[in-house]
PDB file of C-alpha atoms and ligand atoms in Angstrom:
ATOM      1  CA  UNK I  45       0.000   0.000   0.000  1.00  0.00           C
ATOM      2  CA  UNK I  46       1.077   3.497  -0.965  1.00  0.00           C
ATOM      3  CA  UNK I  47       1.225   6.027   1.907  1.00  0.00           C
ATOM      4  CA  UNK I  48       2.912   8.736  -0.036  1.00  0.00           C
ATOM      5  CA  UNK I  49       3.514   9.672  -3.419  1.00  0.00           C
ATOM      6  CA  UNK I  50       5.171  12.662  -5.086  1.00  0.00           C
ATOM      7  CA  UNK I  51       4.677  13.580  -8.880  1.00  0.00           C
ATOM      8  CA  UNK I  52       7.041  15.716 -10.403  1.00  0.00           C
ATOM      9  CA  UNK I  53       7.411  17.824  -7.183  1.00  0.00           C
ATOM     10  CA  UNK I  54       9.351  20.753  -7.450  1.00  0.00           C
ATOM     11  CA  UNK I  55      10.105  23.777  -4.811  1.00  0.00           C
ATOM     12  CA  UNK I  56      11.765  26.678  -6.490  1.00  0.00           C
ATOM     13  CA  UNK I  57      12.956  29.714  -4.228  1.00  0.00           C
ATOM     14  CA  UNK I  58      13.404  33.238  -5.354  1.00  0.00           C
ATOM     15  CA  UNK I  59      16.229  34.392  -4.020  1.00  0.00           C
ATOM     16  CA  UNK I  60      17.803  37.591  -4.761  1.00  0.00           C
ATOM     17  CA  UNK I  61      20.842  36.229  -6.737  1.00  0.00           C
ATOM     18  CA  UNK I  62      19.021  33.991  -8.582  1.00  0.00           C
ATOM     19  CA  UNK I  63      16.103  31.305  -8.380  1.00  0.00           C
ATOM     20  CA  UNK I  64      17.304  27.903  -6.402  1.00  0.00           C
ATOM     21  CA  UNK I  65      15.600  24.642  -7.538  1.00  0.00           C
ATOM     22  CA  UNK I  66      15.694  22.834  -4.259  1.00  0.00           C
ATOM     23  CA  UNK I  67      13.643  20.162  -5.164  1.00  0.00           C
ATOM     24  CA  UNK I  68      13.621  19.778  -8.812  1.00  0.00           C
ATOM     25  CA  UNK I  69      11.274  17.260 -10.356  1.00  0.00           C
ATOM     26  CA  UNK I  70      10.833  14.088  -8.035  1.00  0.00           C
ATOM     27  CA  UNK I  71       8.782  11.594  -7.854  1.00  0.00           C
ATOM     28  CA  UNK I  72       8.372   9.236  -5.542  1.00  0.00           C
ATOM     29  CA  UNK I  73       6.408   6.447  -3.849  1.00  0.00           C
ATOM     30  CA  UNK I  74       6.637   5.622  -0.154  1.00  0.00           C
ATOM     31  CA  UNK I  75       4.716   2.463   0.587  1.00  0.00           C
ATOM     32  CA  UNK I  76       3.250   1.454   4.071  1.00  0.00           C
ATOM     33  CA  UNK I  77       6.097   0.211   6.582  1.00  0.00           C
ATOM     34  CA  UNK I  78       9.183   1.258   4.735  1.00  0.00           C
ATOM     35  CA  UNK I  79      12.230   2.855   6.441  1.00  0.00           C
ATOM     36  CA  UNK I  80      13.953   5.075   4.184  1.00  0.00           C
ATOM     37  CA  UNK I  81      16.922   7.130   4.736  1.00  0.00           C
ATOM     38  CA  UNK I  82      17.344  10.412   2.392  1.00  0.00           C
ATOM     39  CA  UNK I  83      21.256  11.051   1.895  1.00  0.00           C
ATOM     40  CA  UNK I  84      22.985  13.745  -0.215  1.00  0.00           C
ATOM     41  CA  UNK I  85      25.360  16.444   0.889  1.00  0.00           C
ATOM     42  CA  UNK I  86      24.073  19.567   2.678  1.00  0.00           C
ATOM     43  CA  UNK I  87      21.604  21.993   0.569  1.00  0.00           C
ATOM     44  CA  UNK I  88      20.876  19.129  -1.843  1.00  0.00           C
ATOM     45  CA  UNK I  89      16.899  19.326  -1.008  1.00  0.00           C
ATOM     46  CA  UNK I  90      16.772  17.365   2.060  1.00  0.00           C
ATOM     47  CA  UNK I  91      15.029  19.084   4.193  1.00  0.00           C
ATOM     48  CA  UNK I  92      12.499  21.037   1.694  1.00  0.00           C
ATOM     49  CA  UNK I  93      11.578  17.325   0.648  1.00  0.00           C
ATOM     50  CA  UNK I  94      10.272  16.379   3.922  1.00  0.00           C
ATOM     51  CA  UNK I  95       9.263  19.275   4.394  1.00  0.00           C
ATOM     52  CA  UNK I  96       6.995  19.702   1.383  1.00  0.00           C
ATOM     53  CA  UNK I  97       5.650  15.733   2.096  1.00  0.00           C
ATOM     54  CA  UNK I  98       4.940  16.590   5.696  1.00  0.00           C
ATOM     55  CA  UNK I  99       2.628  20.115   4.727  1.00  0.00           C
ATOM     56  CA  UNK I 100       5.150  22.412   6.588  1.00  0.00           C
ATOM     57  CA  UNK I 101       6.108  24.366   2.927  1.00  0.00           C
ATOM     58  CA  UNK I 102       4.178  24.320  -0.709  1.00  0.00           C
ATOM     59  CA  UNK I 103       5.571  22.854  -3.974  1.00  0.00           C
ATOM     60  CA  UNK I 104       6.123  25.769  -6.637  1.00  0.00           C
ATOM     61  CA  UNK I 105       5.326  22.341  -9.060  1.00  0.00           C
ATOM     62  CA  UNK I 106       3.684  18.947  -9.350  1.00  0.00           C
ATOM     63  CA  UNK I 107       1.587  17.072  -6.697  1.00  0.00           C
ATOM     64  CA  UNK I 108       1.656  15.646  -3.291  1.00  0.00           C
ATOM     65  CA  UNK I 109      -0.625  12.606  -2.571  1.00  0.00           C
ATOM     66  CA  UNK I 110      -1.184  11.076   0.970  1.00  0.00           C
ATOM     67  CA  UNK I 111      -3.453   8.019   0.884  1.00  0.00           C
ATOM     68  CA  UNK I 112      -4.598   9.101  -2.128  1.00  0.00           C
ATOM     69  CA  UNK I 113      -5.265  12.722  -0.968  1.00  0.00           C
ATOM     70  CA  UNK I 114      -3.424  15.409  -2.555  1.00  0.00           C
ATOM     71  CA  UNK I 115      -2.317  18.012   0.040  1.00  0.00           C
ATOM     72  CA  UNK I 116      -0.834  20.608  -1.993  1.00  0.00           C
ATOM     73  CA  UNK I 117      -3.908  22.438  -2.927  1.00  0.00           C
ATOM     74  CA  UNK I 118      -5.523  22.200   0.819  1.00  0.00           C
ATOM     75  CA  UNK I 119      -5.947  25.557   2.780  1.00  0.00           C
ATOM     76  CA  UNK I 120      -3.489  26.056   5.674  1.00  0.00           C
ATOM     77  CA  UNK I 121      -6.427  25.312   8.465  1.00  0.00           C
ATOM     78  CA  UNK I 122      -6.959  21.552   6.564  1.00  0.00           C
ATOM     79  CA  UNK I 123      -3.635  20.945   6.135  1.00  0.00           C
ATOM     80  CA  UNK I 124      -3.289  21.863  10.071  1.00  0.00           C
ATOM     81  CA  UNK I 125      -5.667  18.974  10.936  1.00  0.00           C
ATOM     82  CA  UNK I 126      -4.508  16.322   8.376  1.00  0.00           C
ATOM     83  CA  UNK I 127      -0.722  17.012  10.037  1.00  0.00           C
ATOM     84  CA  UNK I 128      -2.188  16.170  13.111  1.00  0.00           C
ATOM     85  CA  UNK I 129      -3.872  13.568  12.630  1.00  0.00           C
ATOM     86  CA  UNK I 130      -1.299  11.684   9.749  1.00  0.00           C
ATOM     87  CA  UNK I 131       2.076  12.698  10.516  1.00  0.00           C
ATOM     88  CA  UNK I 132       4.608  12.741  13.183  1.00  0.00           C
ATOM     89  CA  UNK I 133       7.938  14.675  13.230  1.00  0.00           C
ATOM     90  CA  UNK I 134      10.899  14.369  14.673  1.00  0.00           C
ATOM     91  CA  UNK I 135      13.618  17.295  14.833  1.00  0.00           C
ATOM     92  CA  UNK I 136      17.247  17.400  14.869  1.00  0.00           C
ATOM     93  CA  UNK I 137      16.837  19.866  17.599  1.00  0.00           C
ATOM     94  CA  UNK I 138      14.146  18.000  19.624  1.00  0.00           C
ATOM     95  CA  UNK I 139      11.636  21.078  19.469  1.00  0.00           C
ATOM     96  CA  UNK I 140      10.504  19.904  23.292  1.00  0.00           C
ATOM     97  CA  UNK I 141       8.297  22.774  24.746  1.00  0.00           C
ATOM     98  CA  UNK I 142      10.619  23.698  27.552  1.00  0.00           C
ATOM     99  CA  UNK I 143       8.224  24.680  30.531  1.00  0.00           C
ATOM    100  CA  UNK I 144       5.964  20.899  29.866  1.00  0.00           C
ATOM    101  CA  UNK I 145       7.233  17.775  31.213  1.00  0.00           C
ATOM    102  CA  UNK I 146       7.941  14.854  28.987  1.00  0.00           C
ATOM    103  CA  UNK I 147       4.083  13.494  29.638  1.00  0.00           C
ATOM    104  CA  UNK I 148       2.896  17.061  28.943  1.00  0.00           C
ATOM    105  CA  UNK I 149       5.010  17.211  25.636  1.00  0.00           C
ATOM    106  CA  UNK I 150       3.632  13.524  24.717  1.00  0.00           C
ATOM    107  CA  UNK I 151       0.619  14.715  25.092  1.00  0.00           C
ATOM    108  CA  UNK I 152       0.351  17.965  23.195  1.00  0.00           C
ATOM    109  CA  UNK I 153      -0.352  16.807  20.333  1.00  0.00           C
ATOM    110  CA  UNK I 154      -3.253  14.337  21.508  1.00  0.00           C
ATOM    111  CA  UNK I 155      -4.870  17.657  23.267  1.00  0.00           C
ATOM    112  CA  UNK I 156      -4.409  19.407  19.917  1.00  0.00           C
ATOM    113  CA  UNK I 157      -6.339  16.674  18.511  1.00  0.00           C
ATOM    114  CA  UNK I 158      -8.862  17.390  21.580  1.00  0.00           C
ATOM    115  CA  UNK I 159      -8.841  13.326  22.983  1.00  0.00           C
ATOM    116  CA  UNK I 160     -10.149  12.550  26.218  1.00  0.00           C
ATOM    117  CA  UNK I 161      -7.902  13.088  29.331  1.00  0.00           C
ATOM    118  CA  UNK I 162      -7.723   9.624  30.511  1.00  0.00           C
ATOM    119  CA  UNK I 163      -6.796   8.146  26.789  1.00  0.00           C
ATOM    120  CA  UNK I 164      -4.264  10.918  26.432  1.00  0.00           C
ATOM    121  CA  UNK I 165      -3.055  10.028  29.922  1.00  0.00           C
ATOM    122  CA  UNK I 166      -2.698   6.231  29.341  1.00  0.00           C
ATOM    123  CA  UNK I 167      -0.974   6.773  25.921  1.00  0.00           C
ATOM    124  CA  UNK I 168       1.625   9.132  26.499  1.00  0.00           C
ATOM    125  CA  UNK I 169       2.326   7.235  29.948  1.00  0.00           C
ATOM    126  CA  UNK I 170       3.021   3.713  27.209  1.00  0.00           C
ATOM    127  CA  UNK I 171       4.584   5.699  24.664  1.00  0.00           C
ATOM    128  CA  UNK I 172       7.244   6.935  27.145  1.00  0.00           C
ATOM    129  CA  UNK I 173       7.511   3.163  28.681  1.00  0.00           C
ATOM    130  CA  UNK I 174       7.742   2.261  24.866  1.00  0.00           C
ATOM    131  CA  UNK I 175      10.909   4.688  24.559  1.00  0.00           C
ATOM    132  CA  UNK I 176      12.706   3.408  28.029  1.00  0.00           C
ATOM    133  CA  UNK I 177      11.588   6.429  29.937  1.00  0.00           C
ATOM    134  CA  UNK I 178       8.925   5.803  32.510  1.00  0.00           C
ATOM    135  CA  UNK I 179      10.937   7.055  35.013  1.00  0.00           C
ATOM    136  CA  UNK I 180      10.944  10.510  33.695  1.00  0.00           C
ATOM    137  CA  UNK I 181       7.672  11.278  32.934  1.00  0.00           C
ATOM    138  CA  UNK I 182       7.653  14.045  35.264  1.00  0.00           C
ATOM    139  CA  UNK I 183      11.115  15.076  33.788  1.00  0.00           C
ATOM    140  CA  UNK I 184      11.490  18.606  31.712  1.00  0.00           C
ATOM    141  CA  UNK I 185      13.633  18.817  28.791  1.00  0.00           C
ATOM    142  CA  UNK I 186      16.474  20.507  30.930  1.00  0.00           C
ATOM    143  CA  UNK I 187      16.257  17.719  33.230  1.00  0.00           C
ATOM    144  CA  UNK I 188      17.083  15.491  30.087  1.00  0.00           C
ATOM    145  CA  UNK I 189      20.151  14.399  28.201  1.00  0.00           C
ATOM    146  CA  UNK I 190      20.391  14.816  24.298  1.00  0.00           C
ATOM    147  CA  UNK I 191      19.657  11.580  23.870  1.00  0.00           C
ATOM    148  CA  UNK I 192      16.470  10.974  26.279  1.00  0.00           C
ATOM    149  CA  UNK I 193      15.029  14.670  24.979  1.00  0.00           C
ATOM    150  CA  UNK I 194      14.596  12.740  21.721  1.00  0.00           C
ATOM    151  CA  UNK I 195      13.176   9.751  23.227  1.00  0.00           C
ATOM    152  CA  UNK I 196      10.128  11.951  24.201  1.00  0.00           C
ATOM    153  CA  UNK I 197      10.189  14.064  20.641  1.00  0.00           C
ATOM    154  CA  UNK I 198      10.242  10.244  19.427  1.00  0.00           C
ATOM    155  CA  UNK I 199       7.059   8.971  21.553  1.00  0.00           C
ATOM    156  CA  UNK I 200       5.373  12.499  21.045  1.00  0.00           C
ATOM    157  CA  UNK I 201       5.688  11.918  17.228  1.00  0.00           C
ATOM    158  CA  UNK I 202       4.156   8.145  17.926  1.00  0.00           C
ATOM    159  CA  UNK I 203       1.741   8.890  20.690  1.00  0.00           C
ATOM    160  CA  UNK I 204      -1.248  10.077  17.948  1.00  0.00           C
ATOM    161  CA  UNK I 205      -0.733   7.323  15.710  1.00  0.00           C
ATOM    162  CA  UNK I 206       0.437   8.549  12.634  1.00  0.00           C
ATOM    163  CA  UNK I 207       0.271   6.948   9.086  1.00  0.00           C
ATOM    164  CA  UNK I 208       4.068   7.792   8.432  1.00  0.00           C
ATOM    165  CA  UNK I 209       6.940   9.752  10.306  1.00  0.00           C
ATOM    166  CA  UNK I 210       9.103  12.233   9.468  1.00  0.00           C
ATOM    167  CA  UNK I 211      12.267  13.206  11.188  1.00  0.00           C
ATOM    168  CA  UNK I 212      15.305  15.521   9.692  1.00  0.00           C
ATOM    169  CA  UNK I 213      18.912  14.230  11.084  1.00  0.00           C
ATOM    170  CA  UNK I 214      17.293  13.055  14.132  1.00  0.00           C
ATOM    171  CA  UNK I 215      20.452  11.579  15.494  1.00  0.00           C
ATOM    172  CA  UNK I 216      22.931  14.299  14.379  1.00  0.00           C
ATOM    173  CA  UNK I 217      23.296  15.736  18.280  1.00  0.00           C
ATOM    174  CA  UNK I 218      23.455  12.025  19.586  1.00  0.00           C
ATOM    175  CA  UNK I 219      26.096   9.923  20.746  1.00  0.00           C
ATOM    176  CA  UNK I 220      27.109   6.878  19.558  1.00  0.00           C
ATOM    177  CA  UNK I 221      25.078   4.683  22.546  1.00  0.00           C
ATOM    178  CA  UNK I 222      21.785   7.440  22.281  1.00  0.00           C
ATOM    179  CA  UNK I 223      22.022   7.315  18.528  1.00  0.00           C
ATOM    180  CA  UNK I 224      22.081   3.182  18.967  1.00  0.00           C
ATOM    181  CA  UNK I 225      19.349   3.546  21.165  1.00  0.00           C
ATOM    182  CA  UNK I 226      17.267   5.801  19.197  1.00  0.00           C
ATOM    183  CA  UNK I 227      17.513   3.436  16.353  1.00  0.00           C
ATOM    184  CA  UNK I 228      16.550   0.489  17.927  1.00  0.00           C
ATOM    185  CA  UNK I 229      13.315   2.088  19.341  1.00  0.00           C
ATOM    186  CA  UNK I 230      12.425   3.630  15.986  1.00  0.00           C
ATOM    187  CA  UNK I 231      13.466   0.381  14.065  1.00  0.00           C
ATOM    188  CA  UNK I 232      10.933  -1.475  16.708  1.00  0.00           C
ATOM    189  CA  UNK I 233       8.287   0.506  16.414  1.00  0.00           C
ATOM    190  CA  UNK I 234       8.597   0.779  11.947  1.00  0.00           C
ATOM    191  CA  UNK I 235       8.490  -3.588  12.342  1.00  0.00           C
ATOM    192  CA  UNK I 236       5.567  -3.758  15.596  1.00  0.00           C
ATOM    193  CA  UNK I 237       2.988  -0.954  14.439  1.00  0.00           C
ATOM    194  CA  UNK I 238       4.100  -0.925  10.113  1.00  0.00           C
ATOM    195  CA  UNK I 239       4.614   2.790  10.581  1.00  0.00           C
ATOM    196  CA  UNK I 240       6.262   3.628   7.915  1.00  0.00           C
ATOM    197  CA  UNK I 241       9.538   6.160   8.608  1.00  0.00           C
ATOM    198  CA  UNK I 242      11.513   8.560   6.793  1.00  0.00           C
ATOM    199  CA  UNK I 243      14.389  10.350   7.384  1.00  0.00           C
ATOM    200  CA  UNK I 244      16.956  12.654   6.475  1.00  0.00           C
ATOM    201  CA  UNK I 245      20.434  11.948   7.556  1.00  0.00           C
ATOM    202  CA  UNK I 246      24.254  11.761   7.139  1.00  0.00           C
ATOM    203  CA  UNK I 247      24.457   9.690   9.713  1.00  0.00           C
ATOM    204  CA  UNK I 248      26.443   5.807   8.563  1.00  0.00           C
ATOM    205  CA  UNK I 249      24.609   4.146  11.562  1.00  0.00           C
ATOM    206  CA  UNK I 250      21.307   5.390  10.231  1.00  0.00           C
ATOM    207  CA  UNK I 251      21.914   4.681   6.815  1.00  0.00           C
ATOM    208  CA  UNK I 252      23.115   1.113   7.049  1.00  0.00           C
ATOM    209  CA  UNK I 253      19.926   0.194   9.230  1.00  0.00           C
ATOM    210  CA  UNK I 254      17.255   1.755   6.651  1.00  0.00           C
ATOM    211  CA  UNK I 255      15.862  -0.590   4.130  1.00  0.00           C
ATOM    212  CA  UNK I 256      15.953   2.162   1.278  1.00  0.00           C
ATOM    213  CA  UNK I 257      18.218   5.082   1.047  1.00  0.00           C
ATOM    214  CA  UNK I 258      17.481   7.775  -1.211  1.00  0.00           C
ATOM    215  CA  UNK I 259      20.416  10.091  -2.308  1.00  0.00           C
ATOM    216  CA  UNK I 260      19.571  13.762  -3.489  1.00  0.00           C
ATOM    217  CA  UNK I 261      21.904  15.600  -6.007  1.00  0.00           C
ATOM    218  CA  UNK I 262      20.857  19.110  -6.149  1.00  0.00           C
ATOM    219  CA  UNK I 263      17.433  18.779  -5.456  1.00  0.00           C
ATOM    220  CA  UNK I 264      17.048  15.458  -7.914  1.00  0.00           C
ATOM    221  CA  UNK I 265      17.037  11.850  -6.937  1.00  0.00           C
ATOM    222  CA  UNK I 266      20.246  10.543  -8.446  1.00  0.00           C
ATOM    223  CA  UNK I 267      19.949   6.743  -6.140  1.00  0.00           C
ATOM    224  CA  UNK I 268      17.112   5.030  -5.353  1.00  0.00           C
ATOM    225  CA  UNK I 269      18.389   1.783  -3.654  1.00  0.00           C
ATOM    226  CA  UNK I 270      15.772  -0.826  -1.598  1.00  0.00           C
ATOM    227  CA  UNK I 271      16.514  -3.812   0.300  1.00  0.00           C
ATOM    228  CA  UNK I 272      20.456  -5.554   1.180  1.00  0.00           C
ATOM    229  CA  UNK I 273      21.287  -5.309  -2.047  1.00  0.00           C
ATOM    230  CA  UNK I 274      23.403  -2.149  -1.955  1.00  0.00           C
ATOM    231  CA  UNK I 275      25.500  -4.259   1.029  1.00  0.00           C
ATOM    232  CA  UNK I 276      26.719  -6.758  -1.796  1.00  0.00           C
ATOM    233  CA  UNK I 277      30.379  -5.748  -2.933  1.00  0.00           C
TER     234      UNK I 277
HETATM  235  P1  ADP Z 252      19.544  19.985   2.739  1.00  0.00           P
HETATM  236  O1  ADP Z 252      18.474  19.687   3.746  1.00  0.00           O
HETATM  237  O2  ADP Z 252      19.861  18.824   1.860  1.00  0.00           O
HETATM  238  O3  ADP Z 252      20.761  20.601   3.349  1.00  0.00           O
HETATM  239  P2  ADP Z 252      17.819  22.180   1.956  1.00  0.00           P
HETATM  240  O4  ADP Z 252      16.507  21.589   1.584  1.00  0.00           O
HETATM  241  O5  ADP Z 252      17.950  22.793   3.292  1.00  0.00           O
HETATM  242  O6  ADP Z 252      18.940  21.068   1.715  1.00  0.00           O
HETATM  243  O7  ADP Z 252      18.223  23.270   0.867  1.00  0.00           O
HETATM  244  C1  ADP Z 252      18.164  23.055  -0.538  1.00  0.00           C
HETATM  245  C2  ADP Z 252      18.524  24.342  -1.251  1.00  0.00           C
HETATM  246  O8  ADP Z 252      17.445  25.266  -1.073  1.00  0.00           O
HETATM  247  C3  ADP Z 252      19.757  25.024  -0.731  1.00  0.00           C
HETATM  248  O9  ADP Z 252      20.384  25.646  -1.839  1.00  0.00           O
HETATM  249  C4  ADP Z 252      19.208  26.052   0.238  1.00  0.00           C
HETATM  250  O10 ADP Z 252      20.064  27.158   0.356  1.00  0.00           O
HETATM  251  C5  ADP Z 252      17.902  26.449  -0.440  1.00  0.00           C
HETATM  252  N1  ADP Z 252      16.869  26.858   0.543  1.00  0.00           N
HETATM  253  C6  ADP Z 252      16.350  26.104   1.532  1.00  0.00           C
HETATM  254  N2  ADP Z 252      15.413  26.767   2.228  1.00  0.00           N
HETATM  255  C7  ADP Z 252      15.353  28.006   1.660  1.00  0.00           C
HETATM  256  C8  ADP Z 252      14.578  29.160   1.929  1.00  0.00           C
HETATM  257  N3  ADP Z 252      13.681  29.178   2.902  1.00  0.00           N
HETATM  258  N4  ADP Z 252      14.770  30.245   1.142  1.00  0.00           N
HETATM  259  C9  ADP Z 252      15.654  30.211   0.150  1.00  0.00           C
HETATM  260  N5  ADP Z 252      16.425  29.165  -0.169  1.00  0.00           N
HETATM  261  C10 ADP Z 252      16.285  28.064   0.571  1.00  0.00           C
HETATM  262  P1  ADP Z 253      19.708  21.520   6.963  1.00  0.00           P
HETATM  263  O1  ADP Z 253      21.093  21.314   6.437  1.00  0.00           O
HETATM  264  O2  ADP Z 253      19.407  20.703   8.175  1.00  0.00           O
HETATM  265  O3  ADP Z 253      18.677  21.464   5.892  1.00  0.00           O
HETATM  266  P2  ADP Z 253      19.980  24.364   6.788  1.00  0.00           P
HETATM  267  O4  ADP Z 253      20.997  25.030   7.650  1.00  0.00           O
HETATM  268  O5  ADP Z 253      20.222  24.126   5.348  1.00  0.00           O
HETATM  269  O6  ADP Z 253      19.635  23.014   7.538  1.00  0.00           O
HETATM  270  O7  ADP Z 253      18.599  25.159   6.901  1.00  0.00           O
HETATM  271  C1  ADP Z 253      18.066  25.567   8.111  1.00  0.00           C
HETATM  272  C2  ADP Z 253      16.840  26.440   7.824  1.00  0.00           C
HETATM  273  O8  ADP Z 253      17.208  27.582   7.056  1.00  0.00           O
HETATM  274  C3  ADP Z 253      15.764  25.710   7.027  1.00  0.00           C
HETATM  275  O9  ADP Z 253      14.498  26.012   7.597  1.00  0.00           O
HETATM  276  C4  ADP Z 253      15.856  26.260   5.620  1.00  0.00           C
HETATM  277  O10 ADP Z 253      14.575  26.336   5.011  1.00  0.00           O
HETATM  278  C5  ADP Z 253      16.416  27.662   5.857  1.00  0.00           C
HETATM  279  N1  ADP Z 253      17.324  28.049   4.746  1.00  0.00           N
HETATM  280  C6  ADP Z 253      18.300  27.290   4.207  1.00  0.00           C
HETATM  281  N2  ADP Z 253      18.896  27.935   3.210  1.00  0.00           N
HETATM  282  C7  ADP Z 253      18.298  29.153   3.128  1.00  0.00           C
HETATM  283  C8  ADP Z 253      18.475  30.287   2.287  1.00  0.00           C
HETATM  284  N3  ADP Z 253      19.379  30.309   1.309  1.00  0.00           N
HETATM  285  N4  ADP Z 253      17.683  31.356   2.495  1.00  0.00           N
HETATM  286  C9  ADP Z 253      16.764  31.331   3.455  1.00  0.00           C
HETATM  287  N5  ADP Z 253      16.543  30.305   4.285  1.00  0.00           N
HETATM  288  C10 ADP Z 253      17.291  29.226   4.123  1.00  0.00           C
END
């Protein structure tokens, strides 16, 4: 089953110098419990890619579907609600709301999608088991290492059940043992619940655990390479 598919997408900026093609042309299916890693060097179109497949930015070209929808063309106030209720994201920078706890930040997105207390409650309290955590749930960020921060970014982007998620170099402030860690709970999760990951990364450990790896050239897919294959010399 196809959870995402890009035709011919294409984000061109306007910059004063001249116009930047940072995603030029791709298209793309993402089908339901993949784990794909997007590679390339820095400015290649990473990050506008996920962005423009998780609704944060719109495509200056082609279309966007997810499930079948096609998000492109929705207003900002649907697009607000179909984020919340299809995608989760995961930061390189953790983007934990400072002055919540980690069961406060787990649950901020389940009280933006207005659940009842006791289900938000019982969720975020599993999701943070889930991630190795249950004895921080009254923990705030600051009271956090790197490495457990983005355990709860990690369960918050879980706890609403999302169709697919997103995360840009989520292990690029990580040690080698919280980056390990990280993986293991995100590879876990893709193989339990099917939830079907994608991230951007230069990170070896990330790439040699995804089972597709995607390599952007100046905002163009240049690699495209599923399964073990790519181990064989
Ligand atoms: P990566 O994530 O692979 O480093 P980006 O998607 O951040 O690549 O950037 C792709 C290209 O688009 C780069 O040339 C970058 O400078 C340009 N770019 C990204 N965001 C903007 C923006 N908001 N305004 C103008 N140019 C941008
Ligand atoms: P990354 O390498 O993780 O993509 P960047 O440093 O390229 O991070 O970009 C960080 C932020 O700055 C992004 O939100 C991107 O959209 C924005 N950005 C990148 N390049 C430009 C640019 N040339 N002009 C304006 N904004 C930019």
């Amino acid at each position: 089953k196809t959870v995402i598919k890009t035709t011919n997408l294409q984000k061109i900026y306007n910059n004063s110098v001249a116009p930047v093609k940072a995603v030029n042309d791709i298209s793309l299916e993402f089908k339901e419990g993949e784990f794909t890693a997007i590679v390339g060097p820095s400015g290649s179109g990473k990050t506008t890619f996920l962005n423009l497949i998780g609704g944060l930015d719109k495509p200056t070209g082609g279309e966007i579907f997810i499930d079948g929808t096609e998000i492109s063309t929705m207003k900002e106030s649907e697009l607000f609600d179909f984020r919340l209720r299809n995608i989760g994201f995961v930061f390189q920078s953790y983007n934990l709301i400072p002055v919540l706890t980690a069961k406060e930040n787990v649950s901020f997105i389940m009280l933006l999608q207005k659940r009842p207390k006791a289900e938000m409650e019982k969720r975020a309290t599993e999701m943070l088991e889930q991630v190795g955590l249950s004895d921080k749930l009254n923990s705030r960020p600051n009271q956090l290492s790197g490495g457990q921060q983005q355990r709860v970014a990690v369960a918050r982007a879980l706890a609403s059940k999302p169709k697919f998620v997103l995360a840009d170099e989520p292990t690029a402030n990580l040690d080698t043992e919280s980056a390990f860690n990280l993986l293991d709970i995100m590879e876990k999760l893709n193989k339990e619940e099917n939830i079907t990951l994608i991230f951007s990364t230069h990170d070896q450990r990330v790439i040699e655990r995804a089972g597709r790896v995607i390599t952007l050239v100046d905002g163009r897919v240049s690699e495209d390479e599923v399964g073990s294959s790519r181990f064989e010399v």
